[in-house]
Structures are given as C-alpha cells and as structure tokens.
Amino acid sequence: MAGPPALPAPGALAPGRDPRLGEEQLAIQASVRELAQRRILPRAAAIDETATFPWDVVELLRGHGAFAIGFPLAWGGVSSSALSLVVAIEEVARVCATSALLLAVQSLGGTPIALVGTEAQQGRLLPDLASGRRLAAYALSEADAGSDPAAMRTRAVRAGDDYVLDGAKMWITNGEVAELIVVFAVTDPAAGAHGISAFVVEGRPPGLTRNPIHGKLGIRGSSTAELVFDGVRVPAANRLGAEGDGFALAMAVLDRSRPSVAAQALGIAQGAVDEAVRYARQRRQFGRPIAEFQGIQFMLADMATQVEAARGLVYLAGSRIDDGGPDLSRIAAMAKLFASDTAMRVTTDAVQVLGGAGYVREFPVERMMRDAKITQIYEGTNQIQRLVIARRLLE
Ligand SMILES: Cc1cc2nc3c(=O)[nH]c(=O)nc-3n(C[C@H](O)[C@H](O)[C@H](O)COP(=O)(O)OP(=O)(O)OC[C@H]3O[C@@H](n4cnc5c(N)ncnc54)[C@H](O)[C@@H]3O)c2cc1C
C-alpha cells in the first residue's frame, strides 16, 4: 500500500503560477516587469522631483511596443485583452505611477474609438495609439462639472461639414502632449445628458490653448492641463457615435478604464510593500532587524493581505471587460474603490515602517504615498464609485 502523500518541500511553498492569468498575461507580466525594474525604476525619483513629462519613458514604451497592449492585432496592437493591460499597468506602477499613467491614458483615449468608432475612424486613428506615435487624452471634466459631468458647458455647434467647439476642459491628463483628444461637448443644450456628443480632436488645431496645471501632490511628471476651445473646428467625420450618445459613451468608457486606475493603485501599493519588507529586513534597532518585531510583522502582513485582496478585484475587473459580463460597472467601480483605498492605506503604513526614512525623498515610499492619493480622485472619486455600486445593487 502506498504511504501517505509526502508533505511539500519548503521550496514548494513559494508563490505559484497565478491561476487567473493565461500564457499571454504571464508573458506580458514578465516582459513589462523586466522593463520597469531595469529601465523605469531608475528614473522614477527624478521624474517626480523635476515634475517633467517623461518623454524618455514614452520612447522606451514605444520602442518595446508597450502601448500596443490592450489594442487588437487588427489595429496594430499586440493583445485586445484588458486583463493583459491591467497586469502591465500594475508592473509599471509598482516602480513609477506617472509612467503607468501613460499606458492607462492611451487606452482611455482609444476605448471610445474602439467602442463606437466607424471602421474608417478605427483604421485611421487606432494604429497611431497602439504604436504610441500619437499620445491620447480624454477630455470629460470641466471646472464646474467634475463628479457631475452631465453639467458640462463646452458647446459643439454644427457648421457645414464641421462642428465648432467652444468652452474649457479641466484637469486633462496628457493635456499638453496629446495629439489625439476625445472631447465631450453639448450639441443639444435642451436634452441634458442626452444632448452630449463625443469628438476626436487631432493635432494642434487653431483656437485650442493648452494651459498646464502645475504643483500637483503626486504623479508629478504627468502632464495635466486645462484645454480651452475657442472656435475650434472639428470635421463632422470625427464625431464618435451618434449625436446625443456621448454621455452614455463616456460612462461606458469609464467602466473600462477604472480597472486601469485600479491597476495603477495596485502597483503603487505592491511597490510600497516591496520597499517596506526590504527596509524592515535591513534596518536594525534594539540590536536586531525591525522585521523581528511582531508590531512590524503584523503591519507587513496586513499590508500584503490588502494588496492581494485588491489584486483579486483588479484582475476580476480586467477579466470582466474581456468576457463582457453584465456586471462590469459594479465590478470596475469596486476594483477602483478598493484598490485605491488600499494604496492609500498601504503606502501610509509603508512610510510608518520606514520611520524617519519614510518621510524623506531619499526613499520611494514618500513618493508612493503622494502618488496613491490621485487614484482615489480621478475617473470618479471614491464617493462616486460608491454611488455606482449602490445604484447597481438597488436597481
Ligand atoms: C491629476 C488629475 C488628472 C485628471 N485627469 C483627467 C482626465 O484625463 N480627463 C478628465 O476628464 N478628467 C480628469 N481629471 C478630473 C477628475 O476626474 C475629477 O477631478 C474628479 O472626477 C472629481 O471632480 P472635481 O475635481 O470637480 O470634484 P467635485 O466633483 O467638486 O467633488 C468634490 C468632493 O465632493 C464629493 N462629491 C461630489 N458629488 C458627490 C455626491 N453626489 N455624493 C457624495 N460626494 C460627492 C467628491 O467625491 C469630492 O470629495 C483629473 C483630475 C486630476 C486631479
């Protein structure tokens, strides 16, 4: 008779293959991790310190085809899988949240075109986003219409074969650098949310002024700008979807982009755990590594557990986009809410684990704590995520 099964050798308890990821995601995870750790990590502190847009990282991502992740082969992409994209964003955010945002916003700008663009629009516009030749932006928010974007006032008036855009968009990521901007504007003021339409603004048309916004708490290398439209002409052929369908499109896009923000938050949080563990092993007080104190061990354990729980929701949200599940809105909002709250808590705890060293720029956790905050705010604040989740539960 065979004896009892042997206990696993200690080595077998090392992290196993992630069952949520297929071959494609594992390959993308490995290659992006290598790129991020070797090439982006050494740049992260300077990008933050100088608050300058990282064109060198853009070149790096272009050169490695990283912008193509999340774009289908037909449009010059490498993978249409949203799960692949969230995995890539997580790996970059683990070392540099500003750089991870480059990938997230490229997809944010591409998604409305992928969702409702005509074949001609998709064939003409998406390959440039997949290659990274043009950077994208998504202009929904206005100074007086943030959580309530249906209150936007930017107007688009039909004039022959064009629309003429007047108004101002606020807080637009990539605002200074984007060569393709998806802009939402009111075409029928009497129709409320049903009077909003979406347009693609290309290049640097006359009448468009980009006013950079300086002094951000985190993601300091990211370009954030106010966009002022003063009689900007956009060809009617650049309208995305039907007139009046823009608001529904904007919401459908957010359902598909919130998992990217959640992945950014997840990566930031994982990076903070990495740093806290490294520091706790090497820092000695009372004659031994602080990692030997149970108070520190419990903090590290709680941090790692929260990050792993966040990863569950983030990967689920990525998979929901891929499988088209009807509960995408709810899951995407949950992933964004939980992962960003986790990032804020875990980075704050990481600063605590590092003590005084955590409070200065010489160590990365201070930057991570500042970077984490934005993930609770953009693409809908976490109060708005709770509204989305509650609405889905109660409808
Ligand atoms: C760095 C940065 C980058 C950004 N990038 C982009 C971008 O690329 N494109 C884009 O379109 N926008 C972008 N935004 C805008 C962002 O999405 C908005 O800032 C966000 O949606 C909140 O809007 P608001 O700032 O006007 O805050 P407000 O809407 O004024 O909210 C203020 C407070 O009130 C709360 N609140 C509002 N309504 C409710 C409610 N009904 N119930 C409970 N609480 C509520 C909010 O949660 C918040 O705490 C960016 C913002 C920043 C800071």
Coordinates of C-alpha atoms and ligand atoms in Angstrom, one line a residue, residues 108 138-141 143 146-147 170-173 216 219 224 374 377-381 383-384 387, ligand 1:
L108 CA -8.6 55.7 -22.1
Y138 CA -9.8 62.1 -22.7
A139 CA -11.4 65.4 -22.0
L140 CA -14.6 65.0 -20.0
S141 CA -14.2 67.1 -16.8
A143 CA -14.0 73.3 -13.8
G146 CA -16.4 67.1 -12.2
S147 CA -18.4 64.5 -10.3
M170 CA -10.2 71.0 -16.8
W171 CA -7.6 68.6 -15.4
I172 CA -6.9 66.8 -18.6
T173 CA -4.1 64.2 -18.4
K216 CA 0.4 68.5 -8.1
I219 CA 2.1 61.9 -10.4
T224 CA -2.2 67.8 -16.6
I374 CA -4.9 60.6 -7.0
I377 CA -9.9 61.0 -7.0
Y378 CA -9.7 60.7 -10.8
E379 CA -12.1 58.7 -13.1
G380 CA -14.7 59.4 -10.5
T381 CA -13.9 60.0 -6.8
Q383 CA -17.6 58.7 -3.3
I384 CA -18.8 58.4 -6.9
L387 CA -22.8 55.7 -5.7
Ligands
LIG1 C1 -4.3 64.9 -11.8 C2 -5.7 64.8 -12.3 C3 -5.8 64.2 -13.6 C4 -7.1 64.2 -14.1 N1 -7.3 63.6 -15.4 C5 -8.5 63.8 -16.0 C6 -8.6 63.4 -17.4 O1 -7.7 63.0 -18.1 N2 -9.8 63.6 -18.0 C7 -10.9 64.1 -17.3 O2 -12.0 64.3 -17.9 N3 -10.8 64.4 -16.0 C8 -9.6 64.3 -15.4 N4 -9.5 64.6 -14.0 C9 -10.7 65.1 -13.3 C10 -11.2 64.2 -12.3 O3 -11.9 63.1 -12.9 C11 -12.1 65.0 -11.3 O4 -11.2 65.8 -10.5 C12 -13.0 64.1 -10.5 O5 -14.0 63.5 -11.2 C13 -13.7 65.0 -9.3 O6 -14.2 66.1 -9.8 P1 -13.9 67.5 -9.1 O7 -12.5 67.7 -9.0 O8 -14.7 68.6 -9.8 O9 -14.5 67.3 -7.7 P2 -16.0 67.6 -7.2 O10 -17.0 67.0 -8.1 O11 -16.2 69.1 -7.0 O12 -16.1 66.9 -5.8 C14 -15.6 67.5 -4.6 C15 -16.0 66.5 -3.5 O13 -17.4 66.3 -3.4 C16 -17.6 64.9 -3.5 N5 -18.9 64.7 -4.2 C17 -19.3 65.2 -5.3 N6 -20.6 64.8 -5.6 C18 -20.9 63.9 -4.7 C19 -22.1 63.1 -4.4 N7 -23.1 63.1 -5.3 N8 -22.1 62.4 -3.3 C20 -21.0 62.4 -2.4 N9 -19.9 63.1 -2.6 C21 -19.9 63.9 -3.7 C22 -16.5 64.3 -4.3 O14 -16.3 62.9 -4.0 C23 -15.3 65.1 -3.7 O15 -14.9 64.6 -2.5 C24 -8.2 64.6 -13.4 C25 -8.1 65.2 -12.2 C26 -6.8 65.3 -11.6 C27 -6.6 65.9 -10.3

